Amino acid sequence: MADWQRTHTCGELRETHLGQTVTLNGWVLITRNFPNQVFVDLRDRYGLTQVVIEDGDKALFAEANQLGREYVLSVTGVVRKRIAGKERADIPTGQVELEAKAVRVLNACPPLPFSVTEFPDEEPANEDLRLQYRYLDLRRRSIQQVLMLRHRVCKIIRDYMDTNGFLEMETPLLGKSTPEGARDYLVPSRVFNGEFFALPQSPQLYKQLLMISGYDKYFQLARCLRDEDLRADRQPEFTQLDVEMSFVERDDVLTLMEGLAADLLKQCLGVTLALPLPRLSYQDAMLRYGSDKPDNRFGMEIIDIGDVAGESEFKVFKDVLAAGGVVRGLNAKNAAAKFSNSDLKPGGKLSAFVTQFKAKGLAWMKCEAGKLTGSIEKFFPDAVKAKLIEKMQVENGDVLLFVADKESVACDALGALRSHLGSELKLYKNWWDEKAEYDATEEKAAKKEKRAPNPFVVKPEHFKMLWVLDFPMFAFDDEERRWVAIHHPFTAPMDEDVANLESNPGAVRAKAYDMVLNGYEVGGGSIRIHRQDVQAQVFKMLGMPLEDAQARFGFLLDALQSGAPPHGGIALGLDRWCMILAGTTNIRDVIAFPKNQKARDLMTGAPAVVEPRQLKELGVELKK
RNA sequence: GGGGGCGUAGCUCAAUUGGUUAGAGUACCGGACUGUCGAUCCGGUGGUUGCGGGUUCGAGUCCCGUCGCCCUCGCCA
């Protein structure tokens, strides 16, 4: 071992090391210079240790005064107790300090484009700047903690799957483009000019084929790529825990995966998840929450008031009902003071919000001084008002919000409004808003339970999880004027609905399920079709004639006839899980090197133009 | 492709109704200071207000265009 190499990490030294000569390697977080000594906070991913350089050795002391932020040092010295009254209770190494005998600058560092320190009132630099210098951003403590959490999540997953008898297997990245689903990232073939590989949107077909090959319990932490527009919780490349099992029915998959979810919450945050998870049909989810990924940390469910609206004199409601639409509403309890009439009227904040979702408008009433108020109040006779009050459990101070439209629009608009108001009115708590002081007992407890120490107060009510079941098999795509698969074309229909496949495709339910956590879809899967004739029938429904299906998925259709066992599976969004466990709402925070919203890597600049020679080899010509 | 927000010192932000030489904190540089821990105190360097055009006696501020970033709708089986 070279003499500069560390004997300990910067998070390791305790009173048990007193008197020992040790060497630390790390980065200078900050220095504090005095006439007779220099204090250096030396930091690595394990923690922070105070180094003291005294003025006894003049050359050493002079050098210490030249140290700057983010210098990389090797410090050899003696561990000593801090002088009485100068201990720090807030960091694990706070009882001791390192009295430097030798300091080596392994690398100097000029002033950086932004600060790596993270003091409580310090705002982080703009995200695009941080992405440009991602290697510096990743040096920040909070991001290091998140990426260490991500490692733990992967470890917990691997342990759980292994314990349950699953094999971790890899599948190709270079595959074949499939017409259904997301836009593919394509890779031109040099050997076969004019032909392209596609990067996988998911390992879907490969894992089904592994089932057919007899590897009855498979999993993979699989990278998936989809060339679609990004969101706060979507990256073009992301990681899924991909799972597939043979000889199972839906409940086997659900039971297995909720056990994993409980493990993750327990081991990462110390929270106990009550099992089994609640289950909700897709139909109920849409009716009550207007969403297939309801956030059930709070109530404020959608209420159908079609019957009451029908008895009113309000023409807008009556016309919509007569045209086969619905009238549904929310009761925002105690929000009357929060929303002015101009927020509510056409063009106001809330009204504008719902028009985003194609709703024609937002009707409203308030309950003030025991009376319903608002511009539509006059269309409701007293008896009808009484019914409305009863139905929506109206009390003083409530705001009633209504959307009258065709059912899908009403669901979308009210569902989005419900989650918008949930956060606006603070109807649920985020655990990261309840940050606690560092607690030495928490460190001990965490060590005993073999989990990461958690500086937050996390309670079970911060995590609400459920399954959404019984999705429809198909949705009619108005643009393409054909049926498309809601999950994917390999999802099995419910046994009792198979007969309706051709006669009434809209009514066919799929053996599909989504795992929902705090309003995020954190997993989704299905029991697959394992019979060739059913698969061919579904392809046909999707407007794919047999010849087409043969050309595109012939290998699958053949495989299904070669002893395919009943099978099914699921995929969990690893990045979204990490995001929720880390207490952030931005998926980029849990990915070491993410892309920006336009899918550009601001650090490397990718994507970038390539040499004409490379294009020529690939047989690719650019359009002028 | 549509809607919304943002862009001022290396960084985070301010700048009244369009009006003096665009300020503050921090970083950085220099000085003072015997145990700090985001040390403190004093002083200093640092600006094409994203870019281009326009209106005006006068533009960080108003108008048009453009670029970039974020959120969102569409999209994401």
XYZ file of C-alpha atoms (C1' of nucleotides) in Angstrom:
701
model
C 0.000 0.000 0.000
C 1.376 3.384 -1.000
C 1.958 5.667 1.957
C -0.686 8.146 0.798
C -3.480 5.586 0.619
C -6.259 5.708 3.188
C -6.429 3.440 6.200
C -9.900 4.675 7.085
C -12.766 6.540 5.439
C -13.912 10.006 6.405
C -16.978 8.620 8.138
C -15.230 6.034 10.223
C -13.208 7.549 13.070
C -14.628 7.322 16.587
C -13.273 7.558 20.124
C -12.142 3.943 19.809
C -9.476 5.174 17.373
C -7.952 7.719 19.782
C -4.183 7.816 19.574
C -3.983 5.855 16.340
C -2.032 7.133 13.372
C -4.310 6.971 10.356
C -4.471 8.236 6.789
C -7.614 9.685 5.229
C -8.257 10.458 1.565
C -10.990 12.823 0.569
C -12.181 16.173 -0.730
C -11.944 19.482 1.087
C -15.486 20.622 1.756
C -14.437 23.838 3.434
C -11.510 25.267 5.403
C -11.464 27.581 8.429
C -8.200 29.440 8.793
C -6.817 30.914 12.013
C -3.434 32.353 12.825
C -2.395 29.214 14.685
C -4.359 26.430 13.083
C -6.346 25.518 10.024
C -9.443 23.381 10.225
C -10.299 21.325 7.175
C -13.585 19.451 6.731
C -12.463 16.415 4.762
C -15.239 14.522 3.094
C -15.917 11.380 1.112
C -19.076 9.404 0.496
C -18.832 7.833 3.937
C -18.845 11.054 5.903
C -16.899 14.035 7.118
C -13.947 14.324 9.463
C -12.409 17.472 10.880
C -8.685 17.721 10.206
C -6.621 20.195 12.251
C -3.306 21.492 10.987
C -1.378 23.252 13.779
C 1.310 25.833 13.171
C 4.067 23.748 14.829
C 5.396 22.606 11.456
C 5.826 25.888 9.535
C 6.049 24.304 6.069
C 2.982 22.153 6.707
C 1.057 25.116 8.080
C 1.962 27.319 5.132
C 0.715 24.635 2.769
C -2.478 24.230 4.771
C -3.248 27.885 4.182
C -3.174 27.270 0.428
C -5.838 24.583 0.477
C -9.075 25.375 -1.305
C -12.474 23.833 -1.697
C -12.600 20.456 -3.413
C -8.839 19.872 -3.262
C -8.202 16.143 -3.065
C -6.041 15.335 -0.066
C -4.255 12.545 1.660
C -3.885 13.419 5.341
C -1.851 11.338 7.746
C -2.214 12.177 11.394
C -3.173 11.136 14.887
C -6.783 10.719 16.014
C -7.414 12.850 19.053
C -10.358 13.888 21.128
C -11.794 17.305 20.414
C -11.203 19.712 23.263
C -13.922 19.687 25.862
C -17.095 21.468 24.847
C -16.147 21.544 21.160
C -17.615 18.167 20.216
C -20.263 17.966 17.520
C -23.330 15.897 18.238
C -24.699 16.214 14.720
C -22.121 14.108 12.871
C -20.957 10.561 13.679
C -17.278 11.583 13.782
C -18.082 14.582 15.956
C -16.223 13.450 19.069
C -12.803 13.271 17.423
C -10.566 15.109 14.985
C -7.445 14.262 13.037
C -4.286 16.122 14.023
C -2.428 16.297 10.722
C 1.234 15.276 10.584
C 1.451 15.173 6.792
C -0.810 16.567 4.080
C -0.451 15.581 0.448
C -2.362 17.422 -2.218
C -3.367 14.617 -4.584
C -5.025 17.160 -6.832
C -5.776 20.864 -6.650
C -9.065 22.345 -7.764
C -9.903 25.779 -9.162
C -13.075 27.583 -8.022
C -16.014 25.534 -9.312
C -18.955 26.679 -11.439
C -21.255 26.039 -8.483
C -21.041 25.087 -4.859
C -20.838 21.486 -3.702
C -21.759 22.462 -0.155
C -25.384 22.084 0.854
C -26.217 24.411 3.683
C -29.833 24.647 4.803
C -30.543 28.030 3.252
C -28.452 27.412 0.155
C -30.382 27.024 -3.077
C -28.952 24.483 -5.493
C -27.644 25.888 -8.774
C -29.825 25.703 -11.859
C -30.410 22.149 -12.911
C -29.044 22.596 -16.426
C -25.779 23.859 -15.010
C -25.659 20.964 -12.599
C -26.350 18.526 -15.419
C -23.565 20.051 -17.474
C -21.146 19.419 -14.616
C -22.902 16.304 -13.408
C -19.690 14.847 -11.947
C -19.577 17.786 -9.533
C -23.275 17.633 -8.817
C -22.901 13.967 -7.928
C -20.360 14.982 -5.303
C -23.106 16.717 -3.329
C -24.023 14.854 -0.194
C -27.743 14.610 -0.901
C -27.203 13.062 -4.315
C -24.608 10.654 -2.974
C -27.156 9.528 -0.423
C -29.752 8.999 -3.122
C -27.412 6.928 -5.274
C -26.382 4.883 -2.254
C -30.085 4.349 -1.592
C -30.483 3.194 -5.171
C -27.780 0.597 -4.610
C -29.611 -0.625 -1.517
C -32.863 -0.877 -3.447
C -31.161 -3.045 -6.078
C -29.572 -5.192 -3.378
C -32.893 -5.695 -1.580
C -34.531 -6.652 -4.878
C -31.815 -9.156 -5.775
C -31.910 -10.711 -2.302
C -35.694 -10.975 -2.351
C -35.885 -12.463 -5.816
C -33.061 -14.903 -5.091
C -34.695 -15.994 -1.825
C -37.860 -16.692 -3.772
C -36.046 -18.866 -6.286
C -35.762 -16.475 -9.215
C -32.920 -16.507 -11.735
C -31.365 -13.250 -12.864
C -30.993 -13.470 -16.633
C -29.947 -11.011 -19.311
C -31.663 -10.337 -22.609
C -30.440 -8.529 -25.732
C -30.304 -4.806 -26.183
C -30.180 -5.122 -29.941
C -33.539 -6.496 -30.930
C -36.322 -6.142 -33.424
C -38.640 -3.208 -33.804
C -42.237 -3.947 -32.934
C -45.032 -1.859 -34.363
C -47.142 -1.536 -31.224
C -46.324 0.702 -28.324
C -43.756 3.399 -27.823
C -41.476 4.790 -30.500
C -38.285 2.735 -30.773
C -34.725 3.908 -30.652
C -33.216 2.438 -33.789
C -29.681 1.254 -34.480
C -28.668 0.862 -38.116
C -26.909 -2.344 -39.073
C -23.512 -2.001 -40.749
C -23.596 -5.548 -42.097
C -27.130 -5.363 -43.430
C -27.465 -1.871 -44.841
C -31.014 -0.623 -44.719
C -31.891 -2.833 -41.771
C -32.183 -1.714 -38.178
C -32.037 -3.059 -34.698
C -34.374 -1.577 -32.122
C -33.372 -0.987 -28.524
C -35.865 -2.685 -26.209
C -38.874 -0.818 -24.842
C -38.862 -3.691 -22.371
C -37.651 -7.309 -22.500
C -41.273 -8.435 -22.894
C -40.941 -11.019 -25.620
C -37.613 -12.379 -24.433
C -38.934 -13.070 -20.973
C -41.968 -14.850 -22.361
C -39.688 -16.985 -24.483
C -37.628 -17.793 -21.382
C -40.829 -19.110 -19.826
C -41.425 -21.265 -22.866
C -37.854 -22.507 -22.438
C -38.619 -23.631 -18.904
C -36.857 -20.955 -16.802
C -40.018 -20.623 -14.778
C -38.886 -17.827 -12.459
C -36.951 -15.034 -14.143
C -35.996 -11.526 -13.161
C -33.735 -8.817 -14.445
C -32.879 -5.235 -13.621
C -33.438 -4.340 -17.231
C -32.629 -1.134 -19.035
C -35.535 -0.037 -21.235
C -35.586 2.646 -23.913
C -38.514 4.579 -25.308
C -38.216 7.469 -27.703
C -41.115 9.487 -26.345
C -41.393 12.937 -24.826
C -40.187 13.278 -21.252
C -41.829 14.234 -17.982
C -40.661 14.804 -14.420
C -41.032 11.069 -13.815
C -39.996 9.814 -17.278
C -36.575 9.340 -18.860
C -35.878 7.935 -22.313
C -33.773 5.215 -20.752
C -34.881 3.792 -17.468
C -34.582 0.659 -15.405
C -37.248 -1.884 -14.616
C -37.298 -4.818 -12.294
C -38.577 -7.202 -14.941
C -40.211 -10.380 -13.629
C -41.850 -13.367 -15.299
C -43.215 -16.586 -13.785
C -44.720 -19.795 -15.147
C -47.691 -21.775 -13.886
C -49.104 -18.809 -12.029
C -52.320 -16.873 -11.831
C -52.709 -13.203 -11.140
C -52.727 -13.459 -7.351
C -49.396 -15.300 -7.287
C -47.747 -12.326 -8.979
C -49.487 -9.781 -6.752
C -48.583 -11.597 -3.546
C -44.962 -11.952 -4.551
C -44.593 -8.308 -5.515
C -46.355 -6.800 -2.545
C -43.951 -8.749 -0.367
C -41.102 -7.046 -2.185
C -42.755 -3.644 -1.819
C -43.037 -4.208 1.916
C -39.366 -5.200 2.092
C -38.324 -2.057 0.241
C -40.276 0.264 2.493
C -39.145 -1.554 5.623
C -35.471 -1.755 4.773
C -35.106 1.656 3.159
C -37.295 3.763 5.429
C -38.266 1.554 8.340
C -41.938 1.749 7.425
C -44.232 -1.235 7.771
C -46.606 -1.740 4.869
C -49.893 -3.448 5.751
C -50.483 -6.485 3.522
C -52.324 -7.548 1.529
C -52.580 -4.300 -0.400
C -56.014 -2.874 -1.174
C -57.324 -3.703 -4.612
C -59.437 -1.534 -6.843
C -60.944 -2.313 -10.204
C -60.042 -0.007 -13.063
C -63.687 0.930 -13.320
C -63.901 1.953 -9.661
C -60.599 3.788 -9.861
C -61.877 5.887 -12.744
C -65.244 6.460 -11.106
C -63.942 7.423 -7.672
C -60.575 8.973 -8.499
C -60.728 9.758 -12.222
C -57.390 8.057 -12.620
C -55.939 4.602 -13.146
C -53.210 5.526 -10.662
C -55.140 7.088 -7.803
C -53.360 8.820 -4.974
C -55.208 7.460 -1.969
C -53.244 9.345 0.650
C -56.290 11.568 0.806
C -60.036 11.228 0.242
C -61.963 13.872 -1.691
C -63.377 11.249 -3.997
C -65.307 12.090 -7.117
C -69.070 11.965 -6.645
C -71.531 11.271 -9.442
C -74.388 13.743 -9.108
C -76.114 12.860 -12.380
C -79.426 12.151 -10.627
C -79.415 15.424 -8.698
C -78.255 17.428 -11.718
C -81.072 15.935 -13.723
C -83.593 17.399 -11.295
C -82.047 20.855 -11.498
C -82.983 23.598 -13.952
C -79.381 24.029 -15.078
C -79.429 23.660 -18.834
C -75.719 22.870 -19.204
C -76.045 19.863 -16.881
C -79.307 18.680 -18.398
C -78.022 18.893 -21.946
C -74.912 16.903 -21.127
C -76.983 14.235 -19.410
C -79.422 14.110 -22.320
C -76.465 13.565 -24.656
C -75.331 10.576 -22.591
C -72.674 12.404 -20.611
C -72.137 12.550 -16.878
C -72.122 15.216 -14.177
C -69.607 14.584 -11.456
C -68.042 16.687 -8.762
C -65.596 17.091 -5.922
C -66.162 18.561 -2.508
C -63.059 20.560 -1.571
C -63.627 20.684 2.170
C -62.998 24.005 3.824
C -61.503 25.555 0.708
C -63.998 28.394 0.239
C -61.544 30.926 1.633
C -58.717 29.579 -0.515
C -60.414 30.105 -3.852
C -61.860 33.435 -4.844
C -64.791 33.567 -7.224
C -62.404 34.790 -9.917
C -60.261 31.656 -9.472
C -63.403 29.671 -10.147
C -65.107 31.589 -12.927
C -64.456 30.835 -16.616
C -60.862 31.733 -17.425
C -59.900 31.587 -13.739
C -57.135 29.401 -12.418
C -59.169 26.317 -11.656
C -61.366 26.606 -14.680
C -58.318 26.959 -16.920
C -56.851 23.910 -15.245
C -59.709 21.626 -16.243
C -59.920 22.937 -19.791
C -56.425 21.508 -20.286
C -58.125 18.151 -20.071
C -60.715 19.057 -22.690
C -63.453 19.847 -20.162
C -65.678 22.606 -21.516
C -65.819 24.310 -18.145
C -65.926 24.108 -14.408
C -69.162 24.729 -12.539
C -68.996 25.510 -8.856
C -70.841 26.405 -5.698
C -69.692 27.404 -2.272
C -71.340 26.735 1.050
C -71.317 29.913 3.098
C -73.373 30.748 6.181
C -75.372 27.572 5.740
C -76.321 28.378 2.151
C -75.142 27.308 -1.252
C -73.837 30.258 -3.242
C -72.504 30.879 -6.706
C -73.871 31.716 -10.120
C -75.529 28.339 -10.763
C -77.157 28.120 -7.331
C -80.366 29.673 -8.686
C -81.000 26.699 -10.966
C -81.281 24.363 -8.008
C -84.649 24.315 -6.205
C -84.422 23.897 -2.438
C -85.376 20.229 -2.467
C -82.657 19.516 -5.052
C -80.145 21.528 -3.047
C -80.939 19.399 -0.015
C -80.223 16.257 -2.015
C -76.960 17.712 -3.258
C -75.902 18.671 0.258
C -76.713 15.189 1.461
C -74.972 13.487 -1.417
C -71.777 15.527 -1.247
C -71.726 15.840 2.543
C -71.593 19.607 2.258
C -70.693 21.781 5.240
C -69.932 25.449 5.730
C -66.757 26.555 3.972
C -66.808 23.828 1.328
C -66.313 24.403 -2.377
C -68.152 22.142 -4.798
C -66.604 21.719 -8.227
C -68.435 20.096 -11.115
C -67.562 18.897 -14.559
C -70.331 17.929 -16.939
C -69.041 16.180 -20.026
C -68.701 12.840 -21.683
C -67.509 10.307 -19.161
C -63.867 10.055 -20.218
C -63.409 13.823 -20.180
C -65.115 14.190 -16.803
C -62.884 11.472 -15.341
C -59.701 12.994 -16.733
C -60.527 16.533 -15.721
C -61.786 15.741 -12.232
C -59.037 13.213 -11.628
C -56.386 15.768 -12.537
C -58.194 18.439 -10.535
C -58.375 16.116 -7.553
C -54.633 15.496 -7.470
C -53.928 19.156 -8.186
C -56.078 20.200 -5.241
C -54.620 17.432 -3.104
C -51.241 19.077 -3.265
C -52.547 22.659 -3.378
C -54.688 22.177 -0.271
C -52.033 20.009 1.399
C -54.405 17.123 1.880
C -51.476 14.771 2.366
C -48.053 15.056 3.905
C -44.718 14.350 2.339
C -42.391 12.656 4.755
C -39.436 14.736 3.600
C -41.190 17.819 4.903
C -40.935 16.341 8.364
C -37.198 16.245 8.620
C -35.839 15.452 12.050
C -32.545 16.400 13.643
C -29.769 13.850 13.308
C -30.291 11.315 15.975
C -27.528 9.022 17.228
C -30.100 6.457 18.299
C -31.392 6.338 14.760
C -27.894 5.499 13.531
C -27.685 2.621 15.996
C -31.163 1.349 15.199
C -30.425 1.505 11.500
C -27.204 -0.440 11.951
C -28.968 -3.104 13.970
C -31.715 -3.434 11.373
C -29.142 -3.304 8.559
C -30.676 -0.323 6.800
C -29.526 3.173 5.959
C -29.928 5.733 8.743
C -32.901 7.912 8.081
C -32.898 11.542 9.170
C -36.625 11.863 8.600
C -39.701 10.988 10.555
C -41.385 8.506 8.284
C -44.783 7.168 9.116
C -46.952 4.528 7.475
C -49.483 7.174 6.397
C -46.889 8.715 4.120
C -47.171 5.688 1.861
C -50.436 4.557 0.380
C -50.272 1.724 -2.048
C -52.805 -0.305 -3.961
C -53.401 -2.556 -6.928
C -55.542 -1.470 -9.842
C -57.057 -4.508 -11.542
C -59.357 -5.523 -14.386
C -58.144 -3.059 -16.986
C -59.963 -3.057 -20.284
C -58.126 -5.020 -22.916
C -58.502 -2.483 -25.714
C -59.085 1.188 -26.254
C -60.323 2.638 -29.511
C -57.764 4.979 -31.047
C -59.716 7.763 -32.753
C -56.764 8.890 -34.867
C -55.735 5.483 -36.140
C -59.377 4.383 -36.150
C -58.619 0.987 -34.716
C -58.430 -0.860 -31.427
C -55.132 -0.683 -29.576
C -53.944 -2.727 -26.620
C -54.070 -0.822 -23.346
C -51.360 -2.920 -21.707
C -49.681 -4.742 -24.576
C -50.790 -7.217 -27.242
C -49.569 -10.236 -25.277
C -51.891 -9.673 -22.326
C -54.456 -12.380 -21.731
C -58.148 -11.514 -21.731
C -60.230 -12.605 -18.761
C -61.551 -16.108 -19.318
C -65.179 -15.044 -19.110
C -64.614 -12.247 -21.650
C -62.831 -14.268 -24.333
C -66.123 -14.910 -26.091
C -66.572 -11.129 -26.556
C -63.211 -10.606 -28.219
C -64.641 -10.033 -31.660
C -68.225 -9.083 -30.882
C -67.554 -6.417 -28.251
C -63.854 -5.674 -27.833
C -64.485 -2.607 -25.693
C -66.054 -4.754 -22.995
C -63.216 -7.274 -22.774
C -61.205 -7.028 -19.600
C -57.572 -8.016 -19.419
C -55.704 -9.998 -16.788
C -53.609 -6.900 -16.191
C -52.648 -5.123 -13.015
C -50.868 -1.957 -11.959
C -49.078 -1.274 -8.710
C -49.747 2.282 -7.534
C -47.862 4.133 -4.801
C -48.822 7.674 -3.760
C -50.364 8.335 -7.155
C -47.424 7.024 -9.152
C -47.660 3.940 -11.327
C -44.719 2.023 -9.905
C -45.394 -1.311 -11.565
C -47.526 -3.014 -14.137
C -47.963 -6.453 -15.560
C -50.300 -9.130 -16.729
C -50.984 -12.780 -17.213
C -49.928 -13.451 -20.800
C -51.589 -15.249 -23.627
C -50.045 -18.722 -23.811
C -52.178 -20.121 -26.634
C -51.351 -19.443 -30.225
C -54.977 -19.224 -31.373
C -55.877 -16.569 -28.782
C -52.749 -14.596 -29.609
C -53.581 -14.695 -33.301
C -57.104 -13.549 -32.538
C -55.819 -10.594 -30.503
C -53.427 -9.572 -33.267
C -56.349 -9.648 -35.628
C -58.356 -7.427 -33.298
C -55.498 -4.948 -33.364
C -55.805 -4.741 -37.113
C -52.910 -7.047 -37.820
C -53.780 -9.734 -40.366
C -52.287 -13.186 -39.836
C -49.632 -12.692 -42.513
C -48.515 -9.475 -40.825
C -48.495 -11.107 -37.416
C -46.488 -13.988 -38.862
C -43.937 -11.607 -40.338
C -43.552 -9.584 -37.169
C -44.121 -12.074 -34.369
C -43.884 -15.408 -36.158
C -41.237 -16.578 -33.695
C -43.638 -15.943 -30.828
C -46.609 -17.607 -32.496
C -44.442 -20.623 -33.262
C -43.083 -20.674 -29.726
C -46.586 -20.559 -28.270
C -47.283 -23.807 -30.136
C -44.134 -25.456 -28.817
C -45.164 -26.168 -25.247
C -45.793 -22.731 -23.804
C -46.731 -22.886 -20.117
C -49.277 -20.493 -18.615
C -47.243 -17.535 -17.485
C -47.358 -13.957 -16.383
C -45.270 -11.270 -14.865
C -44.751 -7.695 -13.978
C -42.237 -4.875 -14.213
C -41.538 -2.357 -11.486
C -40.197 1.064 -12.368
C -36.941 1.100 -10.438
C -36.296 4.793 -10.985
C -39.753 5.777 -9.784
C -39.391 3.554 -6.746
C -36.070 5.181 -5.929
C -37.584 8.600 -6.491
C -40.371 7.956 -4.003
C -38.076 6.275 -1.467
C -35.627 9.160 -1.798
C -38.346 11.731 -1.283
C -37.949 13.597 -4.565
C -40.385 14.304 -7.371
C -37.825 14.380 -10.150
C -36.589 11.165 -11.708
C -33.321 12.809 -12.756
C -32.378 13.031 -9.088
C -32.061 9.261 -8.813
C -30.165 8.647 -12.064
C -26.433 9.244 -12.095
C -26.295 10.578 -15.637
C -29.777 11.581 -16.771
C -30.954 13.269 -19.952
C -32.711 16.625 -19.901
C -36.295 17.160 -20.961
C -35.386 17.106 -24.625
C -33.457 13.867 -24.075
C -30.077 15.529 -24.453
C -27.171 14.685 -22.174
C -25.960 18.158 -21.219
C -22.622 16.836 -19.972
C -21.442 14.979 -23.067
C -23.694 16.847 -25.463
C -25.153 13.604 -26.839
C -26.784 13.133 -29.246
C -24.221 14.536 -31.651
C -23.398 14.486 -35.334
C -21.138 11.670 -36.530
C -18.474 11.367 -39.207
C -19.725 11.025 -42.785
C -17.604 7.855 -42.968
C -19.658 6.267 -40.176
C -22.903 7.067 -41.963
C -21.568 5.662 -45.198
C -20.655 2.376 -43.508
C -24.157 2.150 -42.124
C -25.752 2.979 -45.448
C -27.464 5.964 -43.909
C -27.973 9.177 -45.839
C -29.098 12.354 -44.143
C -31.988 14.307 -45.566
C -30.919 17.780 -46.547
C -46.913 20.271 -32.171
C -49.938 23.238 -28.050
C -50.161 25.846 -23.041
C -47.516 27.954 -18.768
C -43.049 29.606 -16.088
C -37.996 31.142 -16.046
C -33.227 33.445 -18.146
C -29.473 39.951 -14.431
C -21.868 39.043 -11.377
C -18.743 32.089 -11.149
C -23.459 30.718 -8.029
C -28.382 32.219 -5.567
C -31.287 36.402 -6.050
C -32.911 42.069 -5.916
C -33.679 46.433 -8.890
C -40.812 50.914 -7.376
C -44.755 53.425 -12.979
C -39.698 53.000 -18.401
C -35.468 57.286 -15.228
C -28.824 58.658 -11.412
C -22.960 55.027 -12.078
C -27.612 47.665 -12.291
C -27.323 46.149 -6.048
C -27.078 42.152 -1.984
C -25.462 37.449 -0.163
C -22.026 33.847 -1.451
C -17.634 32.270 -4.110
C -12.770 34.276 -5.387
C -8.344 37.694 -4.074
C -5.905 40.677 -0.043
C -5.655 41.980 5.211
C -6.866 41.276 10.626
C -7.865 37.531 14.267
C -5.354 31.809 19.601
C -10.477 26.088 18.940
C -13.283 26.911 14.586
C -16.996 23.815 12.611
C -21.406 27.676 6.854
C -15.785 30.980 11.925
C -15.845 36.329 12.451
C -14.361 41.357 11.038
C -12.295 44.926 7.186
C -11.191 45.847 2.045
C -11.104 44.473 -3.200
C -11.842 42.098 -8.189
C -16.109 40.643 -10.802
C -21.893 42.662 -15.525
C -22.652 42.584 -23.746
C -29.162 42.010 -17.914
C -29.455 34.678 -22.941
C -29.117 36.479 -28.253
C -31.075 39.798 -32.401
C -34.185 43.695 -33.717
C -37.836 47.604 -32.531
C -40.504 51.699 -29.668
C -38.552 55.873 -26.646
C -35.042 61.768 -24.859
C -34.067 57.238 -21.944
C -35.114 49.881 -21.840
C -33.003 44.799 -17.056
C -38.203 46.719 -17.271
C -42.497 47.661 -23.065
C -43.119 45.161 -28.244
C -41.497 41.445 -32.125
C -38.340 37.428 -33.223
C -34.945 33.720 -31.651
C -32.154 30.289 -28.348
C -31.904 27.566 -23.792
C -33.975 25.282 -19.240
C -38.213 23.509 -16.262
C -43.517 22.052 -15.669
C -47.593 20.344 -18.481
C -51.223 18.521 -22.674
C -50.682 15.388 -26.771
C -47.417 11.072 -26.612
C -45.498 7.123 -23.211
C -48.499 -0.981 -25.612
